[in-house]
PDB file of N, CA and C in Angstrom:
ATOM      1  N   LYS A   9     -20.086  -8.975   7.978  1.00 54.00           N
ATOM      2  CA  LYS A   9     -19.351 -10.113   8.512  1.00 54.00           C
ATOM      3  C   LYS A   9     -17.941  -9.677   8.950  1.00 54.00           C
ATOM      4  N   GLU A  10     -17.281  -8.859   8.115  1.00 61.00           N
ATOM      5  CA  GLU A  10     -15.938  -8.383   8.464  1.00 61.00           C
ATOM      6  C   GLU A  10     -15.985  -7.487   9.693  1.00 61.00           C
ATOM      7  N   GLU A  11     -17.074  -6.696   9.812  1.00 61.00           N
ATOM      8  CA  GLU A  11     -17.206  -5.821  10.972  1.00 61.00           C
ATOM      9  C   GLU A  11     -17.294  -6.633  12.251  1.00 61.00           C
ATOM     10  N   VAL A  12     -18.085  -7.684  12.210  1.00 54.00           N
ATOM     11  CA  VAL A  12     -18.240  -8.538  13.390  1.00 54.00           C
ATOM     12  C   VAL A  12     -16.910  -9.185  13.732  1.00 54.00           C
ATOM     13  N   SER A  13     -16.194  -9.623  12.707  1.00 58.00           N
ATOM     14  CA  SER A  13     -14.881 -10.224  12.930  1.00 58.00           C
ATOM     15  C   SER A  13     -13.929  -9.211  13.546  1.00 58.00           C
ATOM     16  N   ALA A  14     -13.947  -7.984  13.013  1.00 56.00           N
ATOM     17  CA  ALA A  14     -13.064  -6.938  13.536  1.00 56.00           C
ATOM     18  C   ALA A  14     -13.434  -6.589  14.967  1.00 56.00           C
ATOM     19  N   MET A  15     -14.726  -6.592  15.268  1.00 62.00           N
ATOM     20  CA  MET A  15     -15.172  -6.229  16.603  1.00 62.00           C
ATOM     21  C   MET A  15     -14.792  -7.284  17.633  1.00 62.00           C
ATOM     22  N   SER A  16     -14.640  -8.520  17.172  1.00 72.00           N
ATOM     23  CA  SER A  16     -14.333  -9.589  18.109  1.00 72.00           C
ATOM     24  C   SER A  16     -12.845  -9.679  18.445  1.00 72.00           C
ATOM     25  N   LYS A  17     -12.039  -8.896  17.752  1.00 74.00           N
ATOM     26  CA  LYS A  17     -10.606  -8.909  18.033  1.00 74.00           C
ATOM     27  C   LYS A  17     -10.319  -8.175  19.339  1.00 74.00           C
ATOM     28  N   THR A  18      -9.345  -8.660  20.029  1.00 78.00           N
ATOM     29  CA  THR A  18      -8.934  -7.978  21.248  1.00 78.00           C
ATOM     30  C   THR A  18      -8.084  -6.775  20.890  1.00 78.00           C
ATOM     31  N   ALA A  19      -7.933  -5.876  21.808  1.00 70.00           N
ATOM     32  CA  ALA A  19      -7.095  -4.699  21.596  1.00 70.00           C
ATOM     33  C   ALA A  19      -5.664  -5.122  21.286  1.00 70.00           C
ATOM     34  N   ALA A  20      -5.208  -6.172  21.930  1.00 66.00           N
ATOM     35  CA  ALA A  20      -3.841  -6.656  21.689  1.00 66.00           C
ATOM     36  C   ALA A  20      -3.694  -7.156  20.264  1.00 66.00           C
ATOM     37  N   GLU A  21      -4.709  -7.849  19.751  1.00 72.00           N
ATOM     38  CA  GLU A  21      -4.658  -8.344  18.372  1.00 72.00           C
ATOM     39  C   GLU A  21      -4.619  -7.191  17.376  1.00 72.00           C
ATOM     40  N   VAL A  22      -5.429  -6.185  17.623  1.00 67.00           N
ATOM     41  CA  VAL A  22      -5.459  -5.018  16.739  1.00 67.00           C
ATOM     42  C   VAL A  22      -4.105  -4.316  16.760  1.00 67.00           C
ATOM     43  N   LEU A  23      -3.556  -4.118  17.943  1.00 63.00           N
ATOM     44  CA  LEU A  23      -2.246  -3.470  18.051  1.00 63.00           C
ATOM     45  C   LEU A  23      -1.167  -4.296  17.372  1.00 63.00           C
ATOM     46  N   PHE A  24      -1.231  -5.597  17.526  1.00 59.00           N
ATOM     47  CA  PHE A  24      -0.260  -6.482  16.883  1.00 59.00           C
ATOM     48  C   PHE A  24      -0.338  -6.334  15.371  1.00 59.00           C
ATOM     49  N   GLU A  25      -1.554  -6.349  14.818  1.00 65.00           N
ATOM     50  CA  GLU A  25      -1.722  -6.210  13.367  1.00 65.00           C
ATOM     51  C   GLU A  25      -1.207  -4.866  12.878  1.00 65.00           C
ATOM     52  N   GLN A  26      -1.514  -3.805  13.612  1.00 64.00           N
ATOM     53  CA  GLN A  26      -1.039  -2.474  13.232  1.00 64.00           C
ATOM     54  C   GLN A  26       0.485  -2.416  13.275  1.00 64.00           C
ATOM     55  N   GLY A  27       1.062  -3.001  14.298  1.00 61.00           N
ATOM     56  CA  GLY A  27       2.522  -3.039  14.407  1.00 61.00           C
ATOM     57  C   GLY A  27       3.144  -3.829  13.271  1.00 61.00           C
ATOM     58  N   HIS A  28       2.489  -4.907  12.885  1.00 54.00           N
ATOM     59  CA  HIS A  28       2.974  -5.735  11.777  1.00 54.00           C
ATOM     60  C   HIS A  28       2.968  -4.930  10.480  1.00 54.00           C
ATOM     61  N   ILE A  29       1.906  -4.176  10.246  1.00 65.00           N
ATOM     62  CA  ILE A  29       1.805  -3.348   9.035  1.00 65.00           C
ATOM     63  C   ILE A  29       2.885  -2.279   9.033  1.00 65.00           C
ATOM     64  N   VAL A  30       3.052  -1.597  10.149  1.00 64.00           N
ATOM     65  CA  VAL A  30       4.075  -0.547  10.253  1.00 64.00           C
ATOM     66  C   VAL A  30       5.461  -1.152  10.054  1.00 64.00           C
ATOM     67  N   GLY A  31       5.692  -2.317  10.630  1.00 70.00           N
ATOM     68  CA  GLY A  31       6.985  -2.982  10.482  1.00 70.00           C
ATOM     69  C   GLY A  31       7.292  -3.331   9.040  1.00 70.00           C
ATOM     70  N   ARG A  32       6.289  -3.805   8.317  1.00 77.00           N
ATOM     71  CA  ARG A  32       6.475  -4.117   6.892  1.00 77.00           C
ATOM     72  C   ARG A  32       6.793  -2.861   6.099  1.00 77.00           C
ATOM     73  N   GLU A  33       6.071  -1.769   6.389  1.00 82.00           N
ATOM     74  CA  GLU A  33       6.317  -0.510   5.685  1.00 82.00           C
ATOM     75  C   GLU A  33       7.735  -0.006   5.959  1.00 82.00           C
ATOM     76  N   GLN A  34       8.158  -0.094   7.207  1.00 85.00           N
ATOM     77  CA  GLN A  34       9.516   0.334   7.557  1.00 85.00           C
ATOM     78  C   GLN A  34      10.555  -0.543   6.868  1.00 85.00           C
ATOM     79  N   GLY A  35      10.271  -1.834   6.780  1.00 87.00           N
ATOM     80  CA  GLY A  35      11.172  -2.759   6.093  1.00 87.00           C
ATOM     81  C   GLY A  35      11.299  -2.429   4.613  1.00 87.00           C
ATOM     82  N   ARG A  36      10.188  -2.095   3.991  1.00 92.00           N
ATOM     83  CA  ARG A  36      10.225  -1.711   2.570  1.00 92.00           C
ATOM     84  C   ARG A  36      11.030  -0.436   2.375  1.00 92.00           C
ATOM     85  N   LEU A  37      10.810   0.537   3.258  1.00 95.00           N
ATOM     86  CA  LEU A  37      11.578   1.783   3.169  1.00 95.00           C
ATOM     87  C   LEU A  37      13.068   1.513   3.297  1.00 95.00           C
ATOM     88  N   GLN A  38      13.440   0.683   4.266  1.00 95.00           N
ATOM     89  CA  GLN A  38      14.853   0.386   4.480  1.00 95.00           C
ATOM     90  C   GLN A  38      15.455  -0.334   3.272  1.00 95.00           C
ATOM     91  N   THR A  39      14.702  -1.218   2.668  1.00 95.00           N
ATOM     92  CA  THR A  39      15.176  -1.913   1.469  1.00 95.00           C
ATOM     93  C   THR A  39      15.401  -0.920   0.338  1.00 95.00           C
ATOM     94  N   LYS A  40      14.484   0.016   0.158  1.00 96.00           N
ATOM     95  CA  LYS A  40      14.637   1.040  -0.885  1.00 96.00           C
ATOM     96  C   LYS A  40      15.879   1.894  -0.615  1.00 96.00           C
ATOM     97  N   ARG A  41      16.096   2.240   0.653  1.00 96.00           N
ATOM     98  CA  ARG A  41      17.288   3.030   1.015  1.00 96.00           C
ATOM     99  C   ARG A  41      18.560   2.258   0.673  1.00 96.00           C
ATOM    100  N   GLU A  42      18.590   0.995   1.053  1.00 96.00           N
ATOM    101  CA  GLU A  42      19.772   0.167   0.792  1.00 96.00           C
ATOM    102  C   GLU A  42      20.006  -0.009  -0.701  1.00 96.00           C
ATOM    103  N   ASP A  43      18.925  -0.195  -1.462  1.00 96.00           N
ATOM    104  CA  ASP A  43      19.054  -0.343  -2.913  1.00 96.00           C
ATOM    105  C   ASP A  43      19.606   0.924  -3.546  1.00 96.00           C
ATOM    106  N   LEU A  44      19.117   2.076  -3.105  1.00 96.00           N
ATOM    107  CA  LEU A  44      19.609   3.348  -3.640  1.00 96.00           C
ATOM    108  C   LEU A  44      21.098   3.511  -3.346  1.00 96.00           C
ATOM    109  N   CYS A  45      21.506   3.271  -2.121  1.00 95.00           N
ATOM    110  CA  CYS A  45      22.931   3.395  -1.766  1.00 95.00           C
ATOM    111  C   CYS A  45      23.775   2.402  -2.558  1.00 95.00           C
ATOM    112  N   ARG A  46      23.249   1.231  -2.777  1.00 95.00           N
ATOM    113  CA  ARG A  46      23.982   0.222  -3.550  1.00 95.00           C
ATOM    114  C   ARG A  46      24.221   0.693  -4.982  1.00 95.00           C
ATOM    115  N   VAL A  47      23.186   1.229  -5.621  1.00 95.00           N
ATOM    116  CA  VAL A  47      23.337   1.733  -6.992  1.00 95.00           C
ATOM    117  C   VAL A  47      24.326   2.892  -7.020  1.00 95.00           C
ATOM    118  N   LEU A  48      24.221   3.789  -6.048  1.00 94.00           N
ATOM    119  CA  LEU A  48      25.154   4.923  -6.001  1.00 94.00           C
ATOM    120  C   LEU A  48      26.593   4.424  -5.882  1.00 94.00           C
ATOM    121  N   ARG A  49      26.809   3.441  -5.023  1.00 94.00           N
ATOM    122  CA  ARG A  49      28.166   2.899  -4.849  1.00 94.00           C
ATOM    123  C   ARG A  49      28.644   2.150  -6.091  1.00 94.00           C
ATOM    124  N   MET A  50      27.750   1.458  -6.744  1.00 94.00           N
ATOM    125  CA  MET A  50      28.129   0.731  -7.960  1.00 94.00           C
ATOM    126  C   MET A  50      28.536   1.692  -9.075  1.00 94.00           C
ATOM    127  N   ARG A  51      27.853   2.819  -9.156  1.00 93.00           N
ATOM    128  CA  ARG A  51      28.144   3.765 -10.229  1.00 93.00           C
ATOM    129  C   ARG A  51      29.335   4.657  -9.912  1.00 93.00           C
ATOM    130  N   TRP A  52      29.472   5.068  -8.635  1.00 91.00           N
ATOM    131  CA  TRP A  52      30.504   6.047  -8.290  1.00 91.00           C
ATOM    132  C   TRP A  52      31.468   5.568  -7.209  1.00 91.00           C
ATOM    133  N   ARG A  53      31.456   4.309  -6.897  1.00 89.00           N
ATOM    134  CA  ARG A  53      32.343   3.672  -5.911  1.00 89.00           C
ATOM    135  C   ARG A  53      32.208   4.249  -4.506  1.00 89.00           C
ATOM    136  N   GLU A  54      32.514   5.520  -4.359  1.00 85.00           N
ATOM    137  CA  GLU A  54      32.406   6.141  -3.039  1.00 85.00           C
ATOM    138  C   GLU A  54      31.357   7.235  -3.099  1.00 85.00           C
ATOM    139  N   ILE A  55      30.542   7.271  -2.057  1.00 86.00           N
ATOM    140  CA  ILE A  55      29.582   8.362  -1.955  1.00 86.00           C
ATOM    141  C   ILE A  55      29.795   9.045  -0.610  1.00 86.00           C
ATOM    142  N   PRO A  56      29.592  10.354  -0.580  1.00 87.00           N
ATOM    143  CA  PRO A  56      29.818  11.079   0.677  1.00 87.00           C
ATOM    144  C   PRO A  56      28.929  10.544   1.805  1.00 87.00           C
ATOM    145  N   ALA A  57      29.494  10.475   2.989  1.00 92.00           N
ATOM    146  CA  ALA A  57      28.751   9.985   4.162  1.00 92.00           C
ATOM    147  C   ALA A  57      27.495  10.815   4.396  1.00 92.00           C
ATOM    148  N   GLU A  58      27.567  12.100   4.090  1.00 90.00           N
ATOM    149  CA  GLU A  58      26.391  12.957   4.291  1.00 90.00           C
ATOM    150  C   GLU A  58      25.247  12.527   3.374  1.00 90.00           C
ATOM    151  N   TRP A  59      25.578  11.982   2.209  1.00 88.00           N
ATOM    152  CA  TRP A  59      24.535  11.534   1.286  1.00 88.00           C
ATOM    153  C   TRP A  59      23.887  10.253   1.799  1.00 88.00           C
ATOM    154  N   VAL A  60      24.682   9.377   2.364  1.00 92.00           N
ATOM    155  CA  VAL A  60      24.125   8.165   2.973  1.00 92.00           C
ATOM    156  C   VAL A  60      23.181   8.569   4.098  1.00 92.00           C
ATOM    157  N   SER A  61      23.601   9.531   4.885  1.00 94.00           N
ATOM    158  CA  SER A  61      22.771  10.032   5.968  1.00 94.00           C
ATOM    159  C   SER A  61      21.474  10.631   5.428  1.00 94.00           C
ATOM    160  N   ARG A  62      21.574  11.373   4.342  1.00 93.00           N
ATOM    161  CA  ARG A  62      20.375  11.945   3.716  1.00 93.00           C
ATOM    162  C   ARG A  62      19.412  10.852   3.278  1.00 93.00           C
ATOM    163  N   VAL A  63      19.945   9.825   2.650  1.00 94.00           N
ATOM    164  CA  VAL A  63      19.113   8.709   2.188  1.00 94.00           C
ATOM    165  C   VAL A  63      18.417   8.071   3.384  1.00 94.00           C
ATOM    166  N   GLU A  64      19.133   7.878   4.472  1.00 95.00           N
ATOM    167  CA  GLU A  64      18.565   7.245   5.660  1.00 95.00           C
ATOM    168  C   GLU A  64      17.440   8.074   6.287  1.00 95.00           C
ATOM    169  N   GLN A  65      17.429   9.371   6.036  1.00 95.00           N
ATOM    170  CA  GLN A  65      16.405  10.260   6.604  1.00 95.00           C
ATOM    171  C   GLN A  65      15.107  10.259   5.794  1.00 95.00           C
ATOM    172  N   ILE A  66      15.158   9.800   4.560  1.00 95.00           N
ATOM    173  CA  ILE A  66      13.982   9.874   3.679  1.00 95.00           C
ATOM    174  C   ILE A  66      12.908   8.898   4.146  1.00 95.00           C
ATOM    175  N   GLN A  67      11.697   9.412   4.285  1.00 94.00           N
ATOM    176  CA  GLN A  67      10.567   8.618   4.764  1.00 94.00           C
ATOM    177  C   GLN A  67       9.526   8.335   3.678  1.00 94.00           C
ATOM    178  N   GLU A  68       9.690   8.946   2.498  1.00 95.00           N
ATOM    179  CA  GLU A  68       8.707   8.785   1.427  1.00 95.00           C
ATOM    180  C   GLU A  68       9.212   7.783   0.388  1.00 95.00           C
ATOM    181  N   PRO A  69       8.496   6.668   0.201  1.00 95.00           N
ATOM    182  CA  PRO A  69       8.941   5.658  -0.769  1.00 95.00           C
ATOM    183  C   PRO A  69       9.023   6.206  -2.193  1.00 95.00           C
ATOM    184  N   GLU A  70       8.109   7.120  -2.546  1.00 95.00           N
ATOM    185  CA  GLU A  70       8.113   7.684  -3.895  1.00 95.00           C
ATOM    186  C   GLU A  70       9.384   8.491  -4.151  1.00 95.00           C
ATOM    187  N   ARG A  71       9.829   9.192  -3.146  1.00 96.00           N
ATOM    188  CA  ARG A  71      11.057   9.987  -3.268  1.00 96.00           C
ATOM    189  C   ARG A  71      12.272   9.072  -3.460  1.00 96.00           C
ATOM    190  N   LEU A  72      12.308   7.984  -2.715  1.00 96.00           N
ATOM    191  CA  LEU A  72      13.394   7.017  -2.875  1.00 96.00           C
ATOM    192  C   LEU A  72      13.362   6.404  -4.271  1.00 96.00           C
ATOM    193  N   ASP A  73      12.172   6.114  -4.770  1.00 97.00           N
ATOM    194  CA  ASP A  73      12.045   5.575  -6.124  1.00 97.00           C
ATOM    195  C   ASP A  73      12.570   6.555  -7.167  1.00 97.00           C
ATOM    196  N   ARG A  74      12.221   7.833  -7.009  1.00 96.00           N
ATOM    197  CA  ARG A  74      12.705   8.873  -7.942  1.00 96.00           C
ATOM    198  C   ARG A  74      14.222   8.957  -7.937  1.00 96.00           C
ATOM    199  N   LEU A  75      14.801   8.968  -6.743  1.00 96.00           N
ATOM    200  CA  LEU A  75      16.255   9.040  -6.628  1.00 96.00           C
ATOM    201  C   LEU A  75      16.917   7.797  -7.211  1.00 96.00           C
ATOM    202  N   PHE A  76      16.317   6.643  -6.987  1.00 96.00           N
ATOM    203  CA  PHE A  76      16.850   5.397  -7.542  1.00 96.00           C
ATOM    204  C   PHE A  76      16.883   5.482  -9.066  1.00 96.00           C
ATOM    205  N   ASP A  77      15.765   5.919  -9.657  1.00 96.00           N
ATOM    206  CA  ASP A  77      15.704   6.054 -11.118  1.00 96.00           C
ATOM    207  C   ASP A  77      16.746   7.050 -11.626  1.00 96.00           C
ATOM    208  N   GLN A  78      16.883   8.166 -10.923  1.00 96.00           N
ATOM    209  CA  GLN A  78      17.885   9.156 -11.310  1.00 96.00           C
ATOM    210  C   GLN A  78      19.291   8.582 -11.212  1.00 96.00           C
ATOM    211  N   ALA A  79      19.550   7.827 -10.156  1.00 95.00           N
ATOM    212  CA  ALA A  79      20.883   7.250  -9.958  1.00 95.00           C
ATOM    213  C   ALA A  79      21.271   6.333 -11.113  1.00 95.00           C
ATOM    214  N   LEU A  80      20.283   5.737 -11.756  1.00 95.00           N
ATOM    215  CA  LEU A  80      20.557   4.875 -12.901  1.00 95.00           C
ATOM    216  C   LEU A  80      20.847   5.648 -14.178  1.00 95.00           C
ATOM    217  N   THR A  81      20.384   6.906 -14.243  1.00 94.00           N
ATOM    218  CA  THR A  81      20.433   7.618 -15.515  1.00 94.00           C
ATOM    219  C   THR A  81      21.308   8.865 -15.551  1.00 94.00           C
ATOM    220  N   VAL A  82      21.560   9.513 -14.412  1.00 95.00           N
ATOM    221  CA  VAL A  82      22.340  10.757 -14.452  1.00 95.00           C
ATOM    222  C   VAL A  82      23.797  10.474 -14.804  1.00 95.00           C
ATOM    223  N   GLY A  83      24.440  11.475 -15.389  1.00 93.00           N
ATOM    224  CA  GLY A  83      25.842  11.318 -15.767  1.00 93.00           C
ATOM    225  C   GLY A  83      26.788  11.522 -14.607  1.00 93.00           C
ATOM    226  N   ASP A  84      26.384  12.353 -13.659  1.00 90.00           N
ATOM    227  CA  ASP A  84      27.242  12.662 -12.525  1.00 90.00           C
ATOM    228  C   ASP A  84      26.403  12.648 -11.247  1.00 90.00           C
ATOM    229  N   ILE A  85      26.988  12.181 -10.178  1.00 85.00           N
ATOM    230  CA  ILE A  85      26.269  12.052  -8.912  1.00 85.00           C
ATOM    231  C   ILE A  85      25.721  13.401  -8.413  1.00 85.00           C
ATOM    232  N   SER A  86      26.382  14.488  -8.790  1.00 86.00           N
ATOM    233  CA  SER A  86      25.924  15.822  -8.353  1.00 86.00           C
ATOM    234  C   SER A  86      24.618  16.231  -9.027  1.00 86.00           C
ATOM    235  N   GLU A  87      24.193  15.478 -10.049  1.00 91.00           N
ATOM    236  CA  GLU A  87      22.951  15.795 -10.760  1.00 91.00           C
ATOM    237  C   GLU A  87      21.706  15.241 -10.072  1.00 91.00           C
ATOM    238  N   LEU A  88      21.893  14.473  -9.008  1.00 89.00           N
ATOM    239  CA  LEU A  88      20.725  13.940  -8.300  1.00 89.00           C
ATOM    240  C   LEU A  88      19.913  15.083  -7.694  1.00 89.00           C
ATOM    241  N   SER A  89      18.613  14.958  -7.806  1.00 89.00           N
ATOM    242  CA  SER A  89      17.690  15.960  -7.247  1.00 89.00           C
ATOM    243  C   SER A  89      17.149  15.441  -5.927  1.00 89.00           C
ATOM    244  N   TRP A  90      17.603  16.013  -4.835  1.00 83.00           N
ATOM    245  CA  TRP A  90      17.234  15.520  -3.501  1.00 83.00           C
ATOM    246  C   TRP A  90      15.862  15.989  -3.051  1.00 83.00           C
ATOM    247  N   SER A  91      15.272  16.926  -3.764  1.00 79.00           N
ATOM    248  CA  SER A  91      13.960  17.426  -3.324  1.00 79.00           C
ATOM    249  C   SER A  91      12.819  16.651  -3.902  1.00 79.00           C
TER     250      SER A  91
END
């Protein structure tokens, strides 16, 4: 039944759905980036612009989660593991 439903969709509908999914994923990534920068600023007031740029380049949600957790627990900002 799902196959028939999927087959009846137009190419535009399929592209729209795919774009919607990608947009949601990008939105989640951006939220994680913003949350990480917020925690860094809350803990250390100022963070180097290069670090903000690094955060903005990260495409893996798991990596952002790891950095977020580290930002909550490390004693010094230099202890963050960017890899």
